[in-house]
Amino acid sequence: MSEATRRVVLRPLPHRLGPLRVASLYMAAEGEAQIGGDLYAAARVEDSTRMIIGDVRGKGLTSISDASVLMGAFREAAHGSSASRTPDTFAFEDGDTLQLSTDGVIETRAPDGSFYPLAQRTGQWRSSGPEGLPHHLRRDLLDHVGGRLGDDAAMVVIQHSPALHPVQQLKKMVPVNGAHR
């Protein structure tokens, strides 16, 4: 499956959704494949952000097709005004970081049978921010398994970070002592 196909089916998440900084990671288990049955998507709707991460059953084109249908339904429901059910919500304060992943991450085993120590490693790199954490985890996860995953793996890292207001952005660009930074 080509990179272009992957970007159509599994659209890249924006780096910012309202007050959220977002980063994602996708690793297909099949050597030449760029996509499998794991999925993630996000939608900014009014003053909230809706997200989905999941793994459809199966392999190959069937799982890709099922994932595509599921993401289409998610996008339609996220933007639809006729939703009869209020989505589940939780407190997510400034500075909080949430890491979501599929079973391809949490059930990954090393050649000796040991599971990947996700909680320990996530804590080790928490200062990397949402952009750096997936980069560290990708490298470490592949090292743990000896180079190749047995299952597709998807991860989304979200950090609540207040958006800069236009005045704050402008202040960051003002020259100091006549010199530009």
XYZ file of N, CA, C and O in Angstrom:
724
model
N 0.857 -1.163 0.000
C 0.000 0.000 0.000
C 0.906 1.230 0.000
O 1.833 1.313 0.781
N 0.634 2.193 -0.826
C 1.504 3.355 -0.954
C 1.264 4.372 0.159
O 0.230 4.363 0.829
N 2.244 5.256 0.317
C 2.134 6.345 1.295
C 0.930 7.221 0.959
O 0.211 7.667 1.852
N 0.682 7.465 -0.339
C -0.453 8.302 -0.750
C -1.776 7.668 -0.318
O -2.667 8.362 0.180
N -1.897 6.361 -0.494
C -3.116 5.660 -0.075
C -3.294 5.766 1.430
O -4.394 6.012 1.923
N -2.210 5.588 2.169
C -2.295 5.681 3.627
C -2.798 7.054 4.043
O -3.635 7.182 4.931
N -2.320 8.107 3.399
C -2.730 9.464 3.770
C -4.190 9.748 3.437
O -4.811 10.592 4.046
N -4.753 9.025 2.452
C -6.166 9.189 2.123
C -7.024 8.451 3.140
O -8.008 8.977 3.650
N -6.655 7.212 3.442
C -7.442 6.392 4.365
C -7.228 6.832 5.813
O -8.177 6.994 6.577
N -5.978 7.019 6.196
C -5.624 7.396 7.563
C -5.015 8.798 7.505
O -3.813 8.966 7.441
N -5.877 9.783 7.500
C -5.432 11.169 7.356
C -4.530 11.584 8.510
O -4.789 11.233 9.668
N -3.486 12.356 8.193
C -2.621 12.850 9.271
C -3.421 13.747 10.227
O -4.277 14.521 9.794
N -3.151 13.623 11.505
C -3.802 14.489 12.481
C -3.102 15.842 12.472
O -1.881 15.911 12.325
N -3.865 16.912 12.665
C -3.220 18.232 12.761
C -2.382 18.303 14.040
O -2.663 17.600 15.012
N -1.358 19.122 14.035
C -0.494 19.260 15.215
C -1.192 20.014 16.341
O -0.783 19.921 17.495
N -2.247 20.732 15.994
C -2.977 21.518 17.000
C -4.470 21.423 16.717
O -4.898 21.580 15.582
N -5.245 21.144 17.753
C -6.706 21.135 17.688
C -7.210 21.959 18.862
O -7.244 21.464 19.991
N -7.525 23.235 18.624
C -7.931 24.110 19.719
C -6.817 24.170 20.740
O -5.666 24.435 20.400
N -7.121 23.870 22.013
C -6.089 23.946 23.053
C -5.217 22.681 23.156
O -4.439 22.544 24.081
N -5.351 21.778 22.207
C -4.634 20.511 22.273
C -3.482 20.451 21.272
O -3.653 20.777 20.100
N -2.314 20.016 21.766
C -1.195 19.658 20.887
C -1.317 18.163 20.645
O -1.528 17.397 21.589
N -1.197 17.747 19.405
C -1.465 16.365 19.038
C -0.311 15.809 18.202
O 0.229 16.495 17.343
N 0.045 14.565 18.461
C 1.025 13.842 17.647
C 0.542 12.406 17.514
O -0.124 11.878 18.405
N 0.878 11.783 16.399
C 0.425 10.414 16.184
C 1.547 9.560 15.617
O 2.543 10.063 15.103
N 1.345 8.267 15.729
C 2.296 7.283 15.251
C 1.506 6.130 14.666
O 0.520 5.683 15.259
N 1.922 5.671 13.487
C 1.313 4.490 12.892
C 2.416 3.600 12.371
O 3.295 4.059 11.641
N 2.382 2.346 12.742
C 3.373 1.381 12.280
C 2.635 0.130 11.798
O 1.960 -0.535 12.583
N 2.763 -0.159 10.511
C 2.130 -1.353 9.950
C 3.022 -2.564 10.217
O 4.242 -2.480 10.115
N 2.404 -3.666 10.557
C 3.160 -4.885 10.854
C 3.707 -5.536 9.587
O 4.797 -6.086 9.594
N 2.941 -5.480 8.510
C 3.383 -6.102 7.268
C 4.482 -5.266 6.640
O 4.350 -4.042 6.512
N 5.553 -5.923 6.254
C 6.766 -5.262 5.777
C 6.576 -4.130 4.793
O 7.009 -3.014 5.026
N 5.913 -4.358 3.675
C 5.777 -3.337 2.633
C 4.531 -2.485 2.803
O 4.363 -1.488 2.112
N 3.645 -2.875 3.690
C 2.393 -2.137 3.867
C 2.637 -0.811 4.563
O 3.513 -0.691 5.398
N 1.858 0.164 4.201
C 1.898 1.458 4.863
C 0.716 1.615 5.824
O 0.681 2.548 6.601
N -0.258 0.716 5.707
C -1.457 0.813 6.543
C -2.050 -0.576 6.746
O -1.877 -1.465 5.919
N -2.726 -0.739 7.845
C -3.410 -1.986 8.159
C -4.752 -1.665 8.777
O -5.420 -0.725 8.363
N -5.124 -2.380 9.828
C -6.439 -2.217 10.419
C -6.515 -1.290 11.621
O -7.585 -1.086 12.173
N -5.404 -0.730 12.065
C -5.455 0.233 13.170
C -5.849 1.596 12.606
O -5.584 1.896 11.444
N -6.470 2.403 13.434
C -6.965 3.680 12.943
C -6.965 4.728 14.044
O -6.946 4.405 15.233
N -6.964 5.972 13.626
C -7.195 7.100 14.520
C -7.723 8.260 13.687
O -7.483 8.341 12.485
N -8.483 9.105 14.326
C -9.022 10.289 13.665
C -9.399 11.291 14.747
O -9.603 10.924 15.910
N -9.496 12.538 14.355
C -9.891 13.595 15.285
C -10.714 14.623 14.540
O -10.531 14.832 13.336
N -11.601 15.257 15.260
C -12.424 16.315 14.684
C -12.628 17.399 15.731
O -12.939 17.097 16.890
N -12.437 18.627 15.348
C -12.703 19.772 16.223
C -14.105 20.245 15.905
O -14.416 20.580 14.756
N -14.968 20.239 16.915
C -16.368 20.616 16.751
C -16.709 21.641 17.814
O -16.659 21.328 19.006
N -17.007 22.861 17.372
C -17.302 23.970 18.279
C -16.197 24.106 19.312
O -15.065 24.328 18.960
N -16.508 23.935 20.590
C -15.513 24.092 21.651
C -14.987 22.770 22.176
O -14.484 22.696 23.291
N -15.102 21.704 21.389
C -14.623 20.409 21.861
C -13.869 19.681 20.743
O -13.961 20.031 19.578
N -13.138 18.673 21.150
C -12.416 17.831 20.207
C -12.884 16.405 20.412
O -12.966 15.931 21.541
N -13.187 15.742 19.326
C -13.617 14.347 19.384
C -12.550 13.494 18.711
O -12.043 13.853 17.661
N -12.239 12.386 19.342
C -11.181 11.506 18.834
C -11.633 10.063 18.872
O -12.461 9.685 19.702
N -11.014 9.282 17.990
C -11.213 7.841 17.982
C -9.860 7.189 17.709
O -9.052 7.719 16.951
N -9.616 6.072 18.358
C -8.462 5.227 18.067
C -8.961 3.803 18.200
O -9.769 3.499 19.092
N -8.540 2.946 17.281
C -9.046 1.587 17.345
C -8.303 0.644 16.430
O -7.358 1.008 15.740
N -8.768 -0.585 16.429
C -8.158 -1.660 15.664
C -9.299 -2.543 15.181
O -10.037 -3.099 16.000
N -9.457 -2.658 13.865
C -10.498 -3.541 13.350
C -9.931 -4.950 13.224
O -8.726 -5.135 13.094
N -10.793 -5.919 13.290
C -10.380 -7.323 13.222
C -10.003 -7.686 11.790
O -10.603 -7.226 10.839
N -8.995 -8.510 11.662
C -8.617 -9.009 10.353
C -7.309 -8.422 9.855
O -6.634 -7.666 10.559
N -6.978 -8.769 8.621
C -5.733 -8.323 8.006
C -5.990 -7.973 6.551
O -7.024 -8.313 5.993
N -5.029 -7.304 5.951
C -5.073 -7.027 4.523
C -6.123 -6.009 4.134
O -6.531 -5.152 4.920
N -6.574 -6.105 2.871
C -7.505 -5.126 2.312
C -8.832 -5.076 3.048
O -9.445 -4.016 3.151
N -9.287 -6.200 3.569
C -10.556 -6.208 4.314
C -10.457 -5.320 5.549
O -11.365 -4.530 5.824
N -9.369 -5.421 6.298
C -9.234 -4.590 7.504
C -9.063 -3.108 7.135
O -9.576 -2.242 7.826
N -8.370 -2.835 6.044
C -8.211 -1.451 5.591
C -9.567 -0.879 5.208
O -9.911 0.244 5.568
N -10.363 -1.654 4.485
C -11.703 -1.221 4.090
C -12.583 -0.980 5.317
O -13.286 0.038 5.400
N -12.546 -1.903 6.276
C -13.350 -1.744 7.495
C -12.919 -0.507 8.286
O -13.758 0.238 8.804
N -11.607 -0.279 8.394
C -11.103 0.895 9.108
C -11.561 2.170 8.416
O -11.961 3.137 9.067
N -11.534 2.183 7.091
C -11.959 3.353 6.328
C -13.439 3.660 6.562
O -13.822 4.812 6.758
N -14.267 2.617 6.562
C -15.704 2.795 6.816
C -15.925 3.341 8.225
O -16.719 4.275 8.437
N -15.223 2.786 9.203
C -15.361 3.226 10.586
C -14.947 4.691 10.755
O -15.626 5.473 11.417
N -13.833 5.091 10.128
C -13.390 6.489 10.243
C -14.359 7.430 9.547
O -14.615 8.534 10.030
N -14.932 7.002 8.424
C -15.942 7.826 7.753
C -17.161 8.029 8.643
O -17.694 9.137 8.746
N -17.607 6.952 9.292
C -18.756 7.051 10.208
C -18.427 7.957 11.390
O -19.269 8.758 11.834
N -17.197 7.853 11.905
C -16.782 8.723 13.005
C -16.839 10.191 12.577
O -17.384 11.032 13.286
N -16.267 10.512 11.424
C -16.248 11.911 10.958
C -17.656 12.439 10.762
O -17.954 13.570 11.116
N -18.520 11.616 10.195
C -19.904 12.035 9.988
C -20.601 12.272 11.321
O -21.273 13.286 11.516
N -20.427 11.354 12.266
C -21.051 11.505 13.583
C -20.458 12.683 14.353
O -21.185 13.407 15.045
N -19.153 12.890 14.247
C -18.499 13.979 14.984
C -19.002 15.335 14.536
O -19.125 16.251 15.347
N -19.301 15.471 13.254
C -19.747 16.765 12.722
C -21.260 16.867 12.623
O -21.792 17.949 12.370
N -21.951 15.753 12.832
C -23.411 15.752 12.730
C -24.047 16.429 13.928
O -23.619 16.268 15.060
N -25.057 17.210 13.680
C -25.736 17.914 14.777
C -26.896 17.104 15.332
O -27.526 17.521 16.291
N -27.196 15.961 14.733
C -28.350 15.179 15.186
C -27.970 14.066 16.154
O -28.742 13.149 16.373
N -26.781 14.157 16.718
C -26.373 13.105 17.665
C -27.293 13.101 18.864
O -27.518 14.124 19.494
N -27.854 11.932 19.175
C -28.797 11.844 20.291
C -28.104 11.530 21.604
O -28.717 11.607 22.654
N -26.843 11.175 21.552
C -26.107 10.806 22.760
C -24.996 11.816 23.001
O -24.262 12.185 22.093
N -24.851 12.241 24.227
C -23.771 13.148 24.588
C -22.499 12.333 24.765
O -22.497 11.345 25.496
N -21.411 12.732 24.079
C -20.167 11.962 24.224
C -19.650 12.001 25.662
O -19.901 12.937 26.413
N -18.921 10.951 26.041
C -18.280 10.925 27.349
C -17.213 12.014 27.397
O -16.496 12.243 26.430
N -17.113 12.686 28.536
C -16.117 13.737 28.698
C -15.368 13.515 29.998
O -15.817 12.775 30.867
N -14.214 14.171 30.128
C -13.455 14.106 31.366
C -12.633 15.374 31.485
O -12.401 16.081 30.506
N -12.215 15.686 32.704
C -11.412 16.881 32.936
C -10.030 16.686 32.316
O -9.391 15.657 32.511
N -9.597 17.667 31.571
C -8.304 17.623 30.896
C -7.728 19.025 31.018
O -8.068 19.921 30.269
N -6.867 19.200 32.008
C -6.373 20.521 32.386
C -5.081 20.903 31.662
O -4.401 20.042 31.097
N -4.716 22.193 31.738
C -3.474 22.676 31.142
C -2.294 21.831 31.615
O -2.138 21.559 32.798
N -1.490 21.378 30.667
C -0.307 20.586 30.980
C -0.550 19.087 31.029
O 0.398 18.309 30.989
N -1.814 18.642 31.124
C -2.110 17.212 31.142
C -1.767 16.590 29.788
O -1.978 17.208 28.737
N -1.256 15.368 29.817
C -0.937 14.640 28.597
C -1.633 13.287 28.645
O -1.624 12.612 29.664
N -2.232 12.923 27.531
C -2.936 11.655 27.408
C -2.307 10.890 26.255
O -2.137 11.416 25.159
N -1.929 9.635 26.509
C -1.345 8.788 25.479
C -2.314 7.640 25.249
O -2.660 6.907 26.178
N -2.780 7.482 24.022
C -3.706 6.424 23.649
C -3.012 5.502 22.653
O -2.294 5.980 21.770
N -3.209 4.200 22.783
C -2.572 3.289 21.835
C -3.422 2.045 21.624
O -4.284 1.715 22.435
N -3.148 1.370 20.526
C -3.840 0.123 20.216
C -3.057 -1.056 20.784
O -1.942 -0.896 21.280
N -3.632 -2.223 20.660
C -2.992 -3.415 21.221
C -1.659 -3.749 20.564
O -0.837 -4.441 21.152
N -1.403 -3.223 19.366
C -0.121 -3.440 18.728
C 1.035 -2.834 19.503
O 2.180 -3.249 19.352
N 0.724 -1.881 20.368
C 1.742 -1.283 21.240
C 1.765 -2.024 22.575
O 2.802 -2.500 23.015
N 0.620 -2.135 23.209
C 0.600 -2.660 24.579
C 0.801 -4.164 24.677
O 1.193 -4.671 25.713
N 0.541 -4.910 23.586
C 0.721 -6.362 23.625
C 1.979 -6.822 22.891
O 2.181 -8.023 22.710
N 2.825 -5.894 22.489
C 4.057 -6.244 21.791
C 4.980 -7.015 22.721
O 5.168 -6.637 23.872
N 5.555 -8.077 22.190
C 6.453 -8.914 22.988
C 7.837 -8.988 22.352
O 7.969 -9.035 21.137
N 8.831 -9.038 23.211
C 10.217 -9.240 22.788
C 10.405 -10.708 22.420
O 9.562 -11.550 22.760
N 11.504 -11.051 21.753
C 11.770 -12.463 21.447
C 11.747 -13.371 22.679
O 11.397 -14.548 22.576
N 12.063 -12.832 23.865
C 12.034 -13.649 25.087
C 10.630 -13.767 25.690
O 10.439 -14.391 26.724
N 9.627 -13.126 25.039
C 8.247 -13.210 25.506
C 7.806 -12.088 26.418
O 6.639 -12.008 26.794
N 8.709 -11.205 26.809
C 8.337 -10.108 27.720
C 7.569 -9.017 26.976
O 7.868 -8.692 25.828
N 6.543 -8.487 27.655
C 5.744 -7.406 27.080
C 6.548 -6.104 27.066
O 7.439 -5.901 27.892
N 6.180 -5.225 26.147
C 6.806 -3.910 26.079
C 6.397 -3.105 27.316
O 5.212 -3.005 27.630
N 7.339 -2.499 28.047
C 7.026 -1.747 29.273
C 6.565 -0.314 28.955
O 7.249 0.666 29.236
N 5.370 -0.202 28.397
C 4.868 1.086 27.912
C 4.809 2.164 28.990
O 5.273 3.284 28.784
N 4.228 1.856 30.142
C 4.102 2.871 31.198
C 5.468 3.395 31.636
O 5.659 4.604 31.799
N 6.414 2.509 31.811
C 7.760 2.922 32.227
C 8.400 3.809 31.164
O 8.974 4.852 31.475
N 8.322 3.400 29.907
C 8.971 4.154 28.841
C 8.281 5.489 28.601
O 8.930 6.486 28.346
N 6.960 5.513 28.680
C 6.234 6.768 28.503
C 6.654 7.759 29.583
O 6.901 8.924 29.304
N 6.762 7.292 30.817
C 7.205 8.152 31.914
C 8.624 8.647 31.717
O 8.955 9.789 32.052
N 9.454 7.819 31.161
C 10.852 8.167 30.919
C 10.989 9.326 29.931
O 11.900 10.136 30.046
N 10.067 9.418 28.961
C 10.174 10.453 27.925
C 9.064 11.494 28.003
O 8.820 12.217 27.034
N 8.402 11.629 29.129
C 7.273 12.552 29.204
C 7.670 13.996 28.936
O 6.865 14.790 28.459
N 8.908 14.375 29.206
C 9.329 15.757 28.953
C 9.562 16.015 27.465
O 9.796 17.159 27.068
N 9.468 14.983 26.630
C 9.657 15.144 25.188
C 8.476 15.832 24.519
O 8.561 16.210 23.360
N 7.369 15.965 25.235
C 6.176 16.576 24.657
C 5.486 15.629 23.694
O 5.995 14.556 23.368
N 4.310 16.031 23.220
C 3.552 15.138 22.346
C 4.251 14.849 21.026
O 4.071 13.787 20.451
N 5.072 15.747 20.549
C 5.755 15.516 19.280
C 6.916 14.534 19.433
O 7.179 13.735 18.537
N 7.633 14.576 20.541
C 8.802 13.726 20.726
C 8.482 12.332 21.214
O 9.208 11.384 20.901
N 7.418 12.181 21.987
C 7.096 10.881 22.573
C 6.896 9.787 21.522
O 7.496 8.708 21.637
N 6.091 9.996 20.476
C 5.948 8.926 19.476
C 7.269 8.563 18.791
O 7.516 7.404 18.491
N 8.118 9.545 18.568
C 9.426 9.293 17.953
C 10.253 8.345 18.832
O 10.804 7.356 18.352
N 10.333 8.645 20.127
C 11.070 7.776 21.061
C 10.456 6.387 21.133
O 11.167 5.377 21.130
N 9.123 6.335 21.221
C 8.453 5.042 21.358
C 8.601 4.184 20.109
O 8.757 2.970 20.217
N 8.584 4.779 18.933
C 8.762 4.018 17.692
C 10.108 3.283 17.712
O 10.177 2.083 17.502
N 11.148 4.032 17.964
C 12.495 3.459 17.977
C 12.614 2.381 19.055
O 13.113 1.279 18.822
N 12.115 2.677 20.252
C 12.246 1.752 21.370
C 11.397 0.493 21.178
O 11.817 -0.609 21.520
N 10.224 0.651 20.626
C 9.336 -0.480 20.370
C 9.977 -1.437 19.359
O 9.981 -2.658 19.563
N 10.562 -0.891 18.300
C 11.234 -1.738 17.310
C 12.461 -2.426 17.902
O 12.736 -3.591 17.590
N 13.188 -1.712 18.762
C 14.326 -2.343 19.447
C 13.847 -3.498 20.334
O 14.476 -4.550 20.382
N 12.733 -3.302 21.023
C 12.191 -4.303 21.940
C 11.838 -5.607 21.210
O 12.067 -6.698 21.736
N 11.269 -5.482 20.011
C 10.821 -6.670 19.287
C 11.890 -7.228 18.348
O 11.668 -8.253 17.703
N 12.994 -6.556 18.245
C 14.045 -7.033 17.350
C 13.875 -6.584 15.914
O 14.358 -7.232 14.999
N 13.146 -5.493 15.708
C 13.071 -4.901 14.382
C 11.763 -4.978 13.642
O 11.532 -4.212 12.720
N 10.867 -5.891 13.987
C 9.618 -6.019 13.232
C 8.448 -6.358 14.148
O 8.527 -7.288 14.945
N 7.372 -5.593 14.006
C 6.177 -5.813 14.824
C 5.382 -7.012 14.325
O 5.372 -7.298 13.126
N 4.669 -7.648 15.235
C 3.788 -8.750 14.884
C 2.368 -8.286 14.616
O 1.548 -9.044 14.108
N 2.055 -7.042 14.958
C 0.715 -6.488 14.788
C 0.868 -5.013 14.464
O 1.850 -4.374 14.860
N -0.117 -4.458 13.745
C -0.110 -3.024 13.498
C -0.159 -2.298 14.832
O -0.701 -2.812 15.816
N 0.403 -1.101 14.867
C 0.419 -0.317 16.103
C 0.083 1.134 15.784
O 0.620 1.710 14.835
N -0.801 1.698 16.575
C -1.164 3.106 16.424
C -1.140 3.769 17.792
O -1.452 3.141 18.809
N -0.755 5.032 17.798
C -0.683 5.795 19.041
C -1.017 7.252 18.757
O -0.641 7.792 17.728
N -1.709 7.859 19.697
C -1.989 9.290 19.643
C -1.600 9.867 20.992
O -1.961 9.320 22.038
N -0.842 10.964 20.967
C -0.455 11.668 22.187
C -1.092 13.046 22.126
O -0.961 13.764 21.129
N -1.790 13.399 23.192
C -2.523 14.657 23.253
C -2.092 15.400 24.506
O -2.074 14.823 25.589
N -1.768 16.669 24.357
C -1.406 17.479 25.519
C -2.269 18.734 25.523
O -2.396 19.408 24.511
N -2.874 19.006 26.677
C -3.669 20.227 26.810
C -2.708 21.382 27.021
O -1.979 21.430 27.999
N -2.714 22.285 26.091
C -1.809 23.433 26.121
C -2.594 24.625 25.623
O -3.037 24.631 24.473
N -2.794 25.633 26.460
C -3.623 26.757 26.032
C -3.091 27.380 24.746
O -1.885 27.506 24.552
N -4.009 27.719 23.867
C -3.635 28.350 22.602
C -3.106 29.756 22.851
O -3.561 30.453 23.759
N -2.133 30.140 22.063
C -1.636 31.508 22.150
C -2.642 32.444 21.503
O -3.163 32.176 20.434
N -2.900 33.539 22.156
C -3.771 34.554 21.583
C -2.924 35.392 20.634
O -1.699 35.456 20.773
N -3.530 36.060 19.655
C -2.759 36.857 18.696
C -1.791 37.833 19.353
O -0.681 38.014 18.878
N -2.152 38.451 20.485
C -1.262 39.400 21.159
C -0.031 38.666 21.695
O 1.094 39.134 21.569
N -0.225 37.465 22.267
C 0.907 36.690 22.764
C 1.825 36.277 21.616
O 3.032 36.308 21.748
N 1.249 35.910 20.485
C 2.059 35.548 19.330
C 2.865 36.749 18.861
O 4.033 36.618 18.523
N 2.245 37.915 18.829
C 2.921 39.131 18.388
C 4.079 39.467 19.320
O 5.165 39.809 18.871
N 3.871 39.346 20.637
C 4.935 39.640 21.594
C 6.133 38.729 21.376
O 7.265 39.116 21.569
N 5.898 37.481 20.959
C 7.001 36.563 20.727
C 7.837 36.962 19.515
O 8.955 36.546 19.365
N 7.287 37.809 18.629
C 8.002 38.202 17.422
C 8.617 39.594 17.530
O 9.319 40.028 16.635
N 8.355 40.331 18.602
C 8.870 41.688 18.759
C 10.373 41.640 19.000
O 10.864 40.865 19.825
N 11.158 42.467 18.254
C 12.609 42.483 18.453
C 12.971 42.957 19.869
O 12.316 43.817 20.426
N 14.020 42.377 20.423
C 14.513 42.747 21.746
C 15.811 43.514 21.555
O 16.723 43.034 20.873
N 15.892 44.721 22.148
C 17.080 45.566 22.014
C 17.482 45.775 20.557
O 18.658 45.762 20.201
N 16.491 45.926 19.694
C 16.757 46.219 18.299
C 17.200 45.022 17.476
O 17.437 45.135 16.284
N 17.318 43.862 18.065
C 17.758 42.670 17.318
C 16.609 41.690 17.198
O 15.816 41.534 18.101
N 16.509 41.062 16.050
C 15.486 40.023 15.856
C 16.016 38.697 16.352
O 17.175 38.395 16.215
N 15.117 37.916 16.932
C 15.491 36.566 17.369
C 14.831 35.559 16.494
O 13.792 35.654 16.061
